[in-house]
Amino acid sequence: MTNTNEPDCIFCRISRQEASAEYVYEDETVFVIKDRFPRAPVHLLVIPRKHIARIDALSSGDNGLIVHLFEVVRLVAATYHLEAGYRVIINSGADGGQTVSHLHVHIIAGKCLGFREDAAP
Ligand code: AMP
Ligand code: ZN
């Protein structure tokens, strides 16, 4: 378990098991939890253990981690039998709707998703 080192970050606290969450998957570098305030029948968050504030804070050293993050997206989608499809969202920054400053991927599924600006979490 590495780099979950922001004392007050909720996702770092969940990674360190100082705060509770409903885990769906976890490994050394990535974990997946159910969103506490789901916007759809399936609403999961795929989260790197490393505290990376947002997309803009990524560096080339994180390339392997990002590849693995999307491997986990595929794995979880298969586990949840989301063959009919799902939406992946990464909000970045305040105007992007990001409310937790620790990079995370939303997986949203279970209802027909059109494209509407106000439908994004
Ligand atoms: P974003 O707005 O893209 O930063 O997404 C943050 C997401 O984290 C929101 O969908 C919240 O509902 C969710 N969230 C915040 N706190 C928790 C928590 N303690 N456990 C699970 N999900 C959380
Ligand atoms: Zn964090």
mmCIF file of N, CA and C and ligand atoms in Angstrom:
data_model
loop_
_atom_site.group_PDB
_atom_site.id
_atom_site.type_symbol
_atom_site.label_atom_id
_atom_site.label_comp_id
_atom_site.label_asym_id
_atom_site.label_seq_id
_atom_site.Cartn_x
_atom_site.Cartn_y
_atom_site.Cartn_z
ATOM 1 N N MET A 1 0.854 -1.186 0.000
ATOM 2 C CA MET A 1 0.000 0.000 0.000
ATOM 3 C C MET A 1 0.902 1.253 0.000
ATOM 4 N N THR A 2 0.809 2.049 -1.046
ATOM 5 C CA THR A 2 1.752 3.167 -1.150
ATOM 6 C C THR A 2 1.062 4.486 -1.404
ATOM 7 N N ASN A 3 1.639 5.544 -0.921
ATOM 8 C CA ASN A 3 1.312 6.904 -1.365
ATOM 9 C C ASN A 3 -0.097 7.387 -1.059
ATOM 10 N N THR A 4 -0.795 6.754 -0.159
ATOM 11 C CA THR A 4 -2.117 7.275 0.219
ATOM 12 C C THR A 4 -1.900 8.224 1.380
ATOM 13 N N ASN A 5 -1.215 9.340 1.045
ATOM 14 C CA ASN A 5 -0.562 10.070 2.121
ATOM 15 C C ASN A 5 -1.121 11.446 2.418
ATOM 16 N N GLU A 6 -2.297 11.765 1.885
ATOM 17 C CA GLU A 6 -2.889 13.055 2.237
ATOM 18 C C GLU A 6 -3.764 12.846 3.470
ATOM 19 N N PRO A 7 -3.389 13.446 4.587
ATOM 20 C CA PRO A 7 -4.082 13.136 5.844
ATOM 21 C C PRO A 7 -5.590 13.365 5.794
ATOM 22 N N ASP A 8 -6.029 14.445 5.137
ATOM 23 C CA ASP A 8 -7.443 14.806 5.208
ATOM 24 C C ASP A 8 -8.245 14.439 3.960
ATOM 25 N N CYS A 9 -7.607 13.752 3.012
ATOM 26 C CA CYS A 9 -8.312 13.390 1.777
ATOM 27 C C CYS A 9 -9.201 12.170 2.055
ATOM 28 N N ILE A 10 -10.481 12.262 1.715
ATOM 29 C CA ILE A 10 -11.408 11.178 2.030
ATOM 30 C C ILE A 10 -11.021 9.883 1.318
ATOM 31 N N PHE A 11 -10.561 9.955 0.065
ATOM 32 C CA PHE A 11 -10.218 8.715 -0.641
ATOM 33 C C PHE A 11 -8.908 8.120 -0.102
ATOM 34 N N CYS A 12 -7.960 8.967 0.304
ATOM 35 C CA CYS A 12 -6.767 8.439 0.990
ATOM 36 C C CYS A 12 -7.171 7.797 2.308
ATOM 37 N N ARG A 13 -8.105 8.410 3.008
ATOM 38 C CA ARG A 13 -8.542 7.856 4.302
ATOM 39 C C ARG A 13 -9.241 6.505 4.096
ATOM 40 N N ILE A 14 -10.033 6.400 3.036
ATOM 41 C CA ILE A 14 -10.676 5.109 2.733
ATOM 42 C C ILE A 14 -9.610 4.083 2.371
ATOM 43 N N SER A 15 -8.624 4.484 1.566
ATOM 44 C CA SER A 15 -7.550 3.565 1.173
ATOM 45 C C SER A 15 -6.774 3.066 2.398
ATOM 46 N N ARG A 16 -6.582 3.952 3.368
ATOM 47 C CA ARG A 16 -5.871 3.569 4.603
ATOM 48 C C ARG A 16 -6.784 2.859 5.596
ATOM 49 N N GLN A 17 -8.049 2.690 5.210
ATOM 50 C CA GLN A 17 -9.063 2.040 6.047
ATOM 51 C C GLN A 17 -9.322 2.819 7.328
ATOM 52 N N GLU A 18 -9.172 4.135 7.236
ATOM 53 C CA GLU A 18 -9.542 5.004 8.359
ATOM 54 C C GLU A 18 -10.981 5.474 8.221
ATOM 55 N N ALA A 19 -11.526 5.344 7.009
ATOM 56 C CA ALA A 19 -12.929 5.679 6.763
ATOM 57 C C ALA A 19 -13.547 4.493 6.037
ATOM 58 N N SER A 20 -14.824 4.270 6.268
ATOM 59 C CA SER A 20 -15.461 3.073 5.710
ATOM 60 C C SER A 20 -15.994 3.343 4.304
ATOM 61 N N ALA A 21 -16.119 2.272 3.555
ATOM 62 C CA ALA A 21 -16.697 2.338 2.214
ATOM 63 C C ALA A 21 -17.077 0.922 1.824
ATOM 64 N N GLU A 22 -17.938 0.824 0.826
ATOM 65 C CA GLU A 22 -18.337 -0.494 0.341
ATOM 66 C C GLU A 22 -17.411 -0.884 -0.808
ATOM 67 N N TYR A 23 -16.455 -1.760 -0.506
ATOM 68 C CA TYR A 23 -15.462 -2.156 -1.497
ATOM 69 C C TYR A 23 -16.049 -3.153 -2.493
ATOM 70 N N VAL A 24 -15.670 -2.972 -3.760
ATOM 71 C CA VAL A 24 -16.059 -3.887 -4.828
ATOM 72 C C VAL A 24 -14.831 -4.657 -5.314
ATOM 73 N N TYR A 25 -13.677 -4.022 -5.222
ATOM 74 C CA TYR A 25 -12.416 -4.599 -5.720
ATOM 75 C C TYR A 25 -11.275 -3.840 -5.044
ATOM 76 N N GLU A 26 -10.163 -4.534 -4.807
ATOM 77 C CA GLU A 26 -8.956 -3.818 -4.392
ATOM 78 C C GLU A 26 -7.712 -4.629 -4.720
ATOM 79 N N ASP A 27 -6.648 -3.897 -5.026
ATOM 80 C CA ASP A 27 -5.329 -4.514 -5.160
ATOM 81 C C ASP A 27 -4.303 -3.536 -4.606
ATOM 82 N N GLU A 28 -3.044 -3.738 -4.932
ATOM 83 C CA GLU A 28 -1.979 -2.925 -4.353
ATOM 84 C C GLU A 28 -2.073 -1.450 -4.724
ATOM 85 N N THR A 29 -2.558 -1.174 -5.928
ATOM 86 C CA THR A 29 -2.470 0.202 -6.413
ATOM 87 C C THR A 29 -3.817 0.862 -6.714
ATOM 88 N N VAL A 30 -4.884 0.068 -6.806
ATOM 89 C CA VAL A 30 -6.199 0.594 -7.200
ATOM 90 C C VAL A 30 -7.275 -0.070 -6.350
ATOM 91 N N PHE A 31 -8.301 0.697 -6.008
ATOM 92 C CA PHE A 31 -9.460 0.081 -5.366
ATOM 93 C C PHE A 31 -10.737 0.661 -5.959
ATOM 94 N N VAL A 32 -11.826 -0.080 -5.771
ATOM 95 C CA VAL A 32 -13.120 0.318 -6.330
ATOM 96 C C VAL A 32 -14.154 0.267 -5.210
ATOM 97 N N ILE A 33 -14.916 1.349 -5.089
ATOM 98 C CA ILE A 33 -15.971 1.397 -4.068
ATOM 99 C C ILE A 33 -17.285 1.815 -4.716
ATOM 100 N N LYS A 34 -18.378 1.555 -4.011
ATOM 101 C CA LYS A 34 -19.673 2.074 -4.447
ATOM 102 C C LYS A 34 -19.750 3.547 -4.057
ATOM 103 N N ASP A 35 -20.240 4.369 -4.986
ATOM 104 C CA ASP A 35 -20.416 5.783 -4.671
ATOM 105 C C ASP A 35 -21.448 5.922 -3.551
ATOM 106 N N ARG A 36 -21.131 6.776 -2.589
ATOM 107 C CA ARG A 36 -22.028 6.950 -1.438
ATOM 108 C C ARG A 36 -23.358 7.579 -1.843
ATOM 109 N N PHE A 37 -23.354 8.366 -2.903
ATOM 110 C CA PHE A 37 -24.581 9.021 -3.366
ATOM 111 C C PHE A 37 -24.815 8.640 -4.827
ATOM 112 N N PRO A 38 -25.237 7.385 -5.084
ATOM 113 C CA PRO A 38 -25.311 6.893 -6.468
ATOM 114 C C PRO A 38 -26.310 7.664 -7.323
ATOM 115 N N ARG A 39 -25.901 7.960 -8.568
ATOM 116 C CA ARG A 39 -26.775 8.676 -9.517
ATOM 117 C C ARG A 39 -27.441 7.726 -10.493
ATOM 118 N N ALA A 40 -27.159 6.436 -10.371
ATOM 119 C CA ALA A 40 -27.708 5.433 -11.289
ATOM 120 C C ALA A 40 -27.682 4.095 -10.555
ATOM 121 N N PRO A 41 -28.376 3.089 -11.074
ATOM 122 C CA PRO A 41 -28.393 1.780 -10.404
ATOM 123 C C PRO A 41 -26.992 1.224 -10.133
ATOM 124 N N VAL A 42 -26.072 1.428 -11.049
ATOM 125 C CA VAL A 42 -24.665 1.090 -10.796
ATOM 126 C C VAL A 42 -23.863 2.389 -10.831
ATOM 127 N N HIS A 43 -23.206 2.697 -9.732
ATOM 128 C CA HIS A 43 -22.354 3.898 -9.689
ATOM 129 C C HIS A 43 -21.150 3.566 -8.808
ATOM 130 N N LEU A 44 -20.025 3.278 -9.490
ATOM 131 C CA LEU A 44 -18.800 2.856 -8.816
ATOM 132 C C LEU A 44 -17.707 3.892 -9.036
ATOM 133 N N LEU A 45 -16.747 3.904 -8.127
ATOM 134 C CA LEU A 45 -15.599 4.799 -8.256
ATOM 135 C C LEU A 45 -14.326 3.963 -8.278
ATOM 136 N N VAL A 46 -13.537 4.103 -9.331
ATOM 137 C CA VAL A 46 -12.254 3.404 -9.470
ATOM 138 C C VAL A 46 -11.168 4.410 -9.083
ATOM 139 N N ILE A 47 -10.402 4.070 -8.056
ATOM 140 C CA ILE A 47 -9.559 5.073 -7.405
ATOM 141 C C ILE A 47 -8.129 4.542 -7.254
ATOM 142 N N PRO A 48 -7.128 5.295 -7.737
ATOM 143 C CA PRO A 48 -5.747 4.885 -7.461
ATOM 144 C C PRO A 48 -5.426 5.157 -5.993
ATOM 145 N N ARG A 49 -4.652 4.274 -5.376
ATOM 146 C CA ARG A 49 -4.292 4.533 -3.975
ATOM 147 C C ARG A 49 -3.410 5.769 -3.854
ATOM 148 N N LYS A 50 -2.578 5.986 -4.864
ATOM 149 C CA LYS A 50 -1.707 7.163 -4.859
ATOM 150 C C LYS A 50 -2.545 8.436 -4.911
ATOM 151 N N HIS A 51 -2.222 9.385 -4.084
ATOM 152 C CA HIS A 51 -2.953 10.653 -4.111
ATOM 153 C C HIS A 51 -2.474 11.496 -5.287
ATOM 154 N N ILE A 52 -3.303 11.507 -6.338
ATOM 155 C CA ILE A 52 -3.085 12.371 -7.506
ATOM 156 C C ILE A 52 -4.307 13.275 -7.535
ATOM 157 N N ALA A 53 -4.099 14.582 -7.439
ATOM 158 C CA ALA A 53 -5.234 15.482 -7.217
ATOM 159 C C ALA A 53 -6.234 15.459 -8.375
ATOM 160 N N ARG A 54 -5.724 15.457 -9.600
ATOM 161 C CA ARG A 54 -6.609 15.524 -10.764
ATOM 162 C C ARG A 54 -5.811 15.158 -12.011
ATOM 163 N N ILE A 55 -6.466 15.099 -13.156
ATOM 164 C CA ILE A 55 -5.790 14.698 -14.393
ATOM 165 C C ILE A 55 -4.527 15.533 -14.623
ATOM 166 N N ASP A 56 -4.641 16.829 -14.382
ATOM 167 C CA ASP A 56 -3.516 17.733 -14.656
ATOM 168 C C ASP A 56 -2.299 17.434 -13.785
ATOM 169 N N ALA A 57 -2.484 16.700 -12.693
ATOM 170 C CA ALA A 57 -1.374 16.395 -11.789
ATOM 171 C C ALA A 57 -0.671 15.089 -12.164
ATOM 172 N N LEU A 58 -1.154 14.429 -13.217
ATOM 173 C CA LEU A 58 -0.503 13.189 -13.655
ATOM 174 C C LEU A 58 0.868 13.485 -14.262
ATOM 175 N N SER A 59 1.795 12.541 -14.111
ATOM 176 C CA SER A 59 3.080 12.668 -14.793
ATOM 177 C C SER A 59 3.333 11.376 -15.563
ATOM 178 N N SER A 60 4.376 11.381 -16.406
ATOM 179 C CA SER A 60 4.622 10.188 -17.228
ATOM 180 C C SER A 60 4.938 8.978 -16.351
ATOM 181 N N GLY A 61 5.402 9.226 -15.132
ATOM 182 C CA GLY A 61 5.642 8.116 -14.203
ATOM 183 C C GLY A 61 4.369 7.397 -13.797
ATOM 184 N N ASP A 62 3.222 8.016 -14.054
ATOM 185 C CA ASP A 62 1.929 7.407 -13.706
ATOM 186 C C ASP A 62 1.329 6.607 -14.865
ATOM 187 N N ASN A 63 2.050 6.513 -15.988
ATOM 188 C CA ASN A 63 1.462 5.856 -17.165
ATOM 189 C C ASN A 63 0.998 4.434 -16.870
ATOM 190 N N GLY A 64 1.838 3.671 -16.181
ATOM 191 C CA GLY A 64 1.473 2.287 -15.866
ATOM 192 C C GLY A 64 0.246 2.228 -14.967
ATOM 193 N N LEU A 65 0.173 3.152 -14.043
ATOM 194 C CA LEU A 65 -0.962 3.202 -13.123
ATOM 195 C C LEU A 65 -2.261 3.485 -13.882
ATOM 196 N N ILE A 66 -2.197 4.384 -14.851
ATOM 197 C CA ILE A 66 -3.413 4.731 -15.602
ATOM 198 C C ILE A 66 -3.851 3.552 -16.477
ATOM 199 N N VAL A 67 -2.905 2.859 -17.077
ATOM 200 C CA VAL A 67 -3.255 1.657 -17.836
ATOM 201 C C VAL A 67 -3.943 0.658 -16.909
ATOM 202 N N HIS A 68 -3.375 0.479 -15.729
ATOM 203 C CA HIS A 68 -3.969 -0.479 -14.783
ATOM 204 C C HIS A 68 -5.352 -0.019 -14.318
ATOM 205 N N LEU A 69 -5.502 1.300 -14.131
ATOM 206 C CA LEU A 69 -6.809 1.846 -13.720
ATOM 207 C C LEU A 69 -7.885 1.415 -14.718
ATOM 208 N N PHE A 70 -7.557 1.484 -16.008
ATOM 209 C CA PHE A 70 -8.552 1.109 -17.019
ATOM 210 C C PHE A 70 -8.680 -0.408 -17.169
ATOM 211 N N GLU A 71 -7.629 -1.147 -16.818
ATOM 212 C CA GLU A 71 -7.798 -2.610 -16.722
ATOM 213 C C GLU A 71 -8.832 -2.938 -15.656
ATOM 214 N N VAL A 72 -8.770 -2.207 -14.549
ATOM 215 C CA VAL A 72 -9.712 -2.458 -13.452
ATOM 216 C C VAL A 72 -11.124 -2.027 -13.872
ATOM 217 N N VAL A 73 -11.242 -0.938 -14.622
ATOM 218 C CA VAL A 73 -12.559 -0.540 -15.150
ATOM 219 C C VAL A 73 -13.153 -1.712 -15.940
ATOM 220 N N ARG A 74 -12.355 -2.310 -16.821
ATOM 221 C CA ARG A 74 -12.854 -3.428 -17.650
ATOM 222 C C ARG A 74 -13.206 -4.626 -16.807
ATOM 223 N N LEU A 75 -12.368 -4.916 -15.828
ATOM 224 C CA LEU A 75 -12.606 -6.060 -14.941
ATOM 225 C C LEU A 75 -13.917 -5.886 -14.174
ATOM 226 N N VAL A 76 -14.113 -4.709 -13.617
ATOM 227 C CA VAL A 76 -15.328 -4.454 -12.828
ATOM 228 C C VAL A 76 -16.557 -4.458 -13.737
ATOM 229 N N ALA A 77 -16.425 -3.880 -14.919
ATOM 230 C CA ALA A 77 -17.554 -3.882 -15.870
ATOM 231 C C ALA A 77 -17.958 -5.311 -16.206
ATOM 232 N N ALA A 78 -16.971 -6.188 -16.369
ATOM 233 C CA ALA A 78 -17.274 -7.596 -16.659
ATOM 234 C C ALA A 78 -17.914 -8.255 -15.445
ATOM 235 N N THR A 79 -17.392 -7.961 -14.260
ATOM 236 C CA THR A 79 -17.940 -8.553 -13.029
ATOM 237 C C THR A 79 -19.396 -8.153 -12.839
ATOM 238 N N TYR A 80 -19.716 -6.914 -13.195
ATOM 239 C CA TYR A 80 -21.091 -6.409 -13.037
ATOM 240 C C TYR A 80 -21.961 -6.701 -14.258
ATOM 241 N N HIS A 81 -21.410 -7.447 -15.225
ATOM 242 C CA HIS A 81 -22.151 -7.831 -16.430
ATOM 243 C C HIS A 81 -22.720 -6.606 -17.148
ATOM 244 N N LEU A 82 -21.847 -5.644 -17.379
ATOM 245 C CA LEU A 82 -22.287 -4.408 -18.024
ATOM 246 C C LEU A 82 -22.120 -4.475 -19.538
ATOM 247 N N GLU A 83 -22.400 -5.658 -20.109
ATOM 248 C CA GLU A 83 -22.239 -5.830 -21.558
ATOM 249 C C GLU A 83 -23.100 -4.833 -22.332
ATOM 250 N N ALA A 84 -24.211 -4.403 -21.761
ATOM 251 C CA ALA A 84 -25.093 -3.456 -22.455
ATOM 252 C C ALA A 84 -24.481 -2.060 -22.530
ATOM 253 N N GLY A 85 -23.437 -1.819 -21.737
ATOM 254 C CA GLY A 85 -22.741 -0.544 -21.810
ATOM 255 C C GLY A 85 -22.720 0.190 -20.483
ATOM 256 N N TYR A 86 -21.839 1.137 -20.441
ATOM 257 C CA TYR A 86 -21.680 1.945 -19.235
ATOM 258 C C TYR A 86 -20.979 3.240 -19.613
ATOM 259 N N ARG A 87 -21.012 4.177 -18.689
ATOM 260 C CA ARG A 87 -20.339 5.465 -18.921
ATOM 261 C C ARG A 87 -19.195 5.617 -17.935
ATOM 262 N N VAL A 88 -18.075 6.112 -18.441
ATOM 263 C CA VAL A 88 -16.911 6.413 -17.614
ATOM 264 C C VAL A 88 -16.725 7.922 -17.605
ATOM 265 N N ILE A 89 -16.611 8.481 -16.412
ATOM 266 C CA ILE A 89 -16.466 9.934 -16.283
ATOM 267 C C ILE A 89 -15.317 10.242 -15.335
ATOM 268 N N ILE A 90 -14.465 11.170 -15.753
ATOM 269 C CA ILE A 90 -13.462 11.737 -14.846
ATOM 270 C C ILE A 90 -13.692 13.235 -14.811
ATOM 271 N N ASN A 91 -14.164 13.739 -13.705
ATOM 272 C CA ASN A 91 -14.315 15.175 -13.541
ATOM 273 C C ASN A 91 -12.975 15.758 -13.125
ATOM 274 N N SER A 92 -12.625 16.899 -13.694
ATOM 275 C CA SER A 92 -11.336 17.504 -13.356
ATOM 276 C C SER A 92 -11.505 18.981 -13.074
ATOM 277 N N GLY A 93 -11.233 19.369 -11.833
ATOM 278 C CA GLY A 93 -11.317 20.769 -11.439
ATOM 279 C C GLY A 93 -12.743 21.205 -11.151
ATOM 280 N N ALA A 94 -12.848 22.368 -10.547
ATOM 281 C CA ALA A 94 -14.153 22.861 -10.094
ATOM 282 C C ALA A 94 -15.148 22.978 -11.239
ATOM 283 N N ASP A 95 -14.729 23.573 -12.353
ATOM 284 C CA ASP A 95 -15.656 23.734 -13.477
ATOM 285 C C ASP A 95 -15.975 22.408 -14.152
ATOM 286 N N GLY A 96 -15.138 21.401 -13.904
ATOM 287 C CA GLY A 96 -15.424 20.052 -14.410
ATOM 288 C C GLY A 96 -16.321 19.260 -13.475
ATOM 289 N N GLY A 97 -16.693 19.865 -12.359
ATOM 290 C CA GLY A 97 -17.589 19.191 -11.422
ATOM 291 C C GLY A 97 -16.886 18.307 -10.412
ATOM 292 N N GLN A 98 -15.539 18.448 -10.303
ATOM 293 C CA GLN A 98 -14.808 17.612 -9.349
ATOM 294 C C GLN A 98 -15.006 18.144 -7.932
ATOM 295 N N THR A 99 -15.466 17.265 -7.055
ATOM 296 C CA THR A 99 -15.700 17.662 -5.659
ATOM 297 C C THR A 99 -14.720 17.002 -4.699
ATOM 298 N N VAL A 100 -14.116 15.887 -5.097
ATOM 299 C CA VAL A 100 -13.088 15.241 -4.280
ATOM 300 C C VAL A 100 -11.770 15.337 -5.048
ATOM 301 N N SER A 101 -10.788 16.012 -4.444
ATOM 302 C CA SER A 101 -9.523 16.286 -5.144
ATOM 303 C C SER A 101 -8.550 15.114 -5.031
ATOM 304 N N HIS A 102 -9.008 13.977 -5.480
ATOM 305 C CA HIS A 102 -8.186 12.765 -5.582
ATOM 306 C C HIS A 102 -8.732 12.056 -6.816
ATOM 307 N N LEU A 103 -7.880 11.918 -7.825
ATOM 308 C CA LEU A 103 -8.308 11.372 -9.113
ATOM 309 C C LEU A 103 -9.157 10.111 -8.948
ATOM 310 N N HIS A 104 -10.257 10.050 -9.674
ATOM 311 C CA HIS A 104 -11.125 8.862 -9.625
ATOM 312 C C HIS A 104 -11.938 8.784 -10.897
ATOM 313 N N VAL A 105 -12.287 7.555 -11.254
ATOM 314 C CA VAL A 105 -13.073 7.286 -12.450
ATOM 315 C C VAL A 105 -14.458 6.818 -12.009
ATOM 316 N N HIS A 106 -15.491 7.537 -12.458
ATOM 317 C CA HIS A 106 -16.853 7.067 -12.211
ATOM 318 C C HIS A 106 -17.214 6.011 -13.250
ATOM 319 N N ILE A 107 -17.820 4.899 -12.814
ATOM 320 C CA ILE A 107 -18.479 3.958 -13.732
ATOM 321 C C ILE A 107 -19.969 4.046 -13.423
ATOM 322 N N ILE A 108 -20.738 4.415 -14.439
ATOM 323 C CA ILE A 108 -22.171 4.624 -14.255
ATOM 324 C C ILE A 108 -22.917 3.753 -15.258
ATOM 325 N N ALA A 109 -23.902 3.011 -14.766
ATOM 326 C CA ALA A 109 -24.622 2.096 -15.649
ATOM 327 C C ALA A 109 -25.945 1.698 -15.014
ATOM 328 N N GLY A 110 -26.714 0.972 -15.801
ATOM 329 C CA GLY A 110 -27.937 0.391 -15.271
ATOM 330 C C GLY A 110 -29.176 1.110 -15.747
ATOM 331 N N LYS A 111 -29.008 2.135 -16.543
ATOM 332 C CA LYS A 111 -30.147 2.759 -17.192
ATOM 333 C C LYS A 111 -29.633 3.348 -18.493
ATOM 334 N N CYS A 112 -30.550 3.642 -19.397
ATOM 335 C CA CYS A 112 -30.139 4.156 -20.702
ATOM 336 C C CYS A 112 -29.618 5.578 -20.527
ATOM 337 N N LEU A 113 -28.352 5.779 -20.910
ATOM 338 C CA LEU A 113 -27.725 7.077 -20.705
ATOM 339 C C LEU A 113 -27.657 7.834 -22.016
ATOM 340 N N GLY A 114 -28.376 8.921 -22.108
ATOM 341 C CA GLY A 114 -28.210 9.798 -23.254
ATOM 342 C C GLY A 114 -27.100 10.783 -22.947
ATOM 343 N N PHE A 115 -26.840 11.721 -23.830
ATOM 344 C CA PHE A 115 -25.864 12.754 -23.515
ATOM 345 C C PHE A 115 -26.597 14.019 -23.128
ATOM 346 N N ARG A 116 -26.513 14.344 -21.857
ATOM 347 C CA ARG A 116 -27.097 15.581 -21.373
ATOM 348 C C ARG A 116 -26.085 16.205 -20.438
ATOM 349 N N GLU A 117 -25.855 17.490 -20.622
ATOM 350 C CA GLU A 117 -24.853 18.166 -19.798
ATOM 351 C C GLU A 117 -25.184 18.020 -18.318
ATOM 352 N N ASP A 118 -26.491 18.078 -17.992
ATOM 353 C CA ASP A 118 -26.844 18.040 -16.577
ATOM 354 C C ASP A 118 -26.936 16.623 -16.028
ATOM 355 N N ALA A 119 -26.607 15.626 -16.850
ATOM 356 C CA ALA A 119 -26.662 14.231 -16.380
ATOM 357 C C ALA A 119 -25.333 13.797 -15.765
ATOM 358 N N ALA A 120 -24.288 14.599 -15.954
ATOM 359 C CA ALA A 120 -22.981 14.188 -15.430
ATOM 360 C C ALA A 120 -22.947 14.343 -13.918
ATOM 361 N N PRO A 121 -22.305 13.393 -13.205
ATOM 362 C CA PRO A 121 -22.239 13.528 -11.751
ATOM 363 C C PRO A 121 -21.236 14.611 -11.343
HETATM 364 P P1 AMP B 1 -16.480 14.108 -8.198
HETATM 365 O O1 AMP B 1 -17.629 15.046 -7.973
HETATM 366 O O2 AMP B 1 -16.233 13.731 -9.606
HETATM 367 O O3 AMP B 1 -15.237 14.612 -7.472
HETATM 368 O O4 AMP B 1 -16.926 12.747 -7.509
HETATM 369 C C1 AMP B 1 -16.811 12.505 -6.128
HETATM 370 C C2 AMP B 1 -17.760 11.394 -5.827
HETATM 371 O O5 AMP B 1 -17.388 10.823 -4.588
HETATM 372 C C3 AMP B 1 -19.216 11.843 -5.702
HETATM 373 O O6 AMP B 1 -20.011 11.114 -6.641
HETATM 374 C C4 AMP B 1 -19.563 11.513 -4.260
HETATM 375 O O7 AMP B 1 -20.901 11.036 -4.138
HETATM 376 C C5 AMP B 1 -18.561 10.446 -3.921
HETATM 377 N N1 AMP B 1 -18.187 10.360 -2.521
HETATM 378 C C6 AMP B 1 -17.813 11.376 -1.700
HETATM 379 N N2 AMP B 1 -17.496 10.895 -0.486
HETATM 380 C C7 AMP B 1 -17.630 9.545 -0.548
HETATM 381 C C8 AMP B 1 -17.438 8.487 0.385
HETATM 382 N N3 AMP B 1 -17.027 8.718 1.640
HETATM 383 N N4 AMP B 1 -17.673 7.216 -0.020
HETATM 384 C C9 AMP B 1 -18.105 6.967 -1.289
HETATM 385 N N5 AMP B 1 -18.293 7.928 -2.211
HETATM 386 C C10 AMP B 1 -18.065 9.206 -1.850
HETATM 387 ZN ZN ZN B 2 -6.120 11.398 -1.619
#
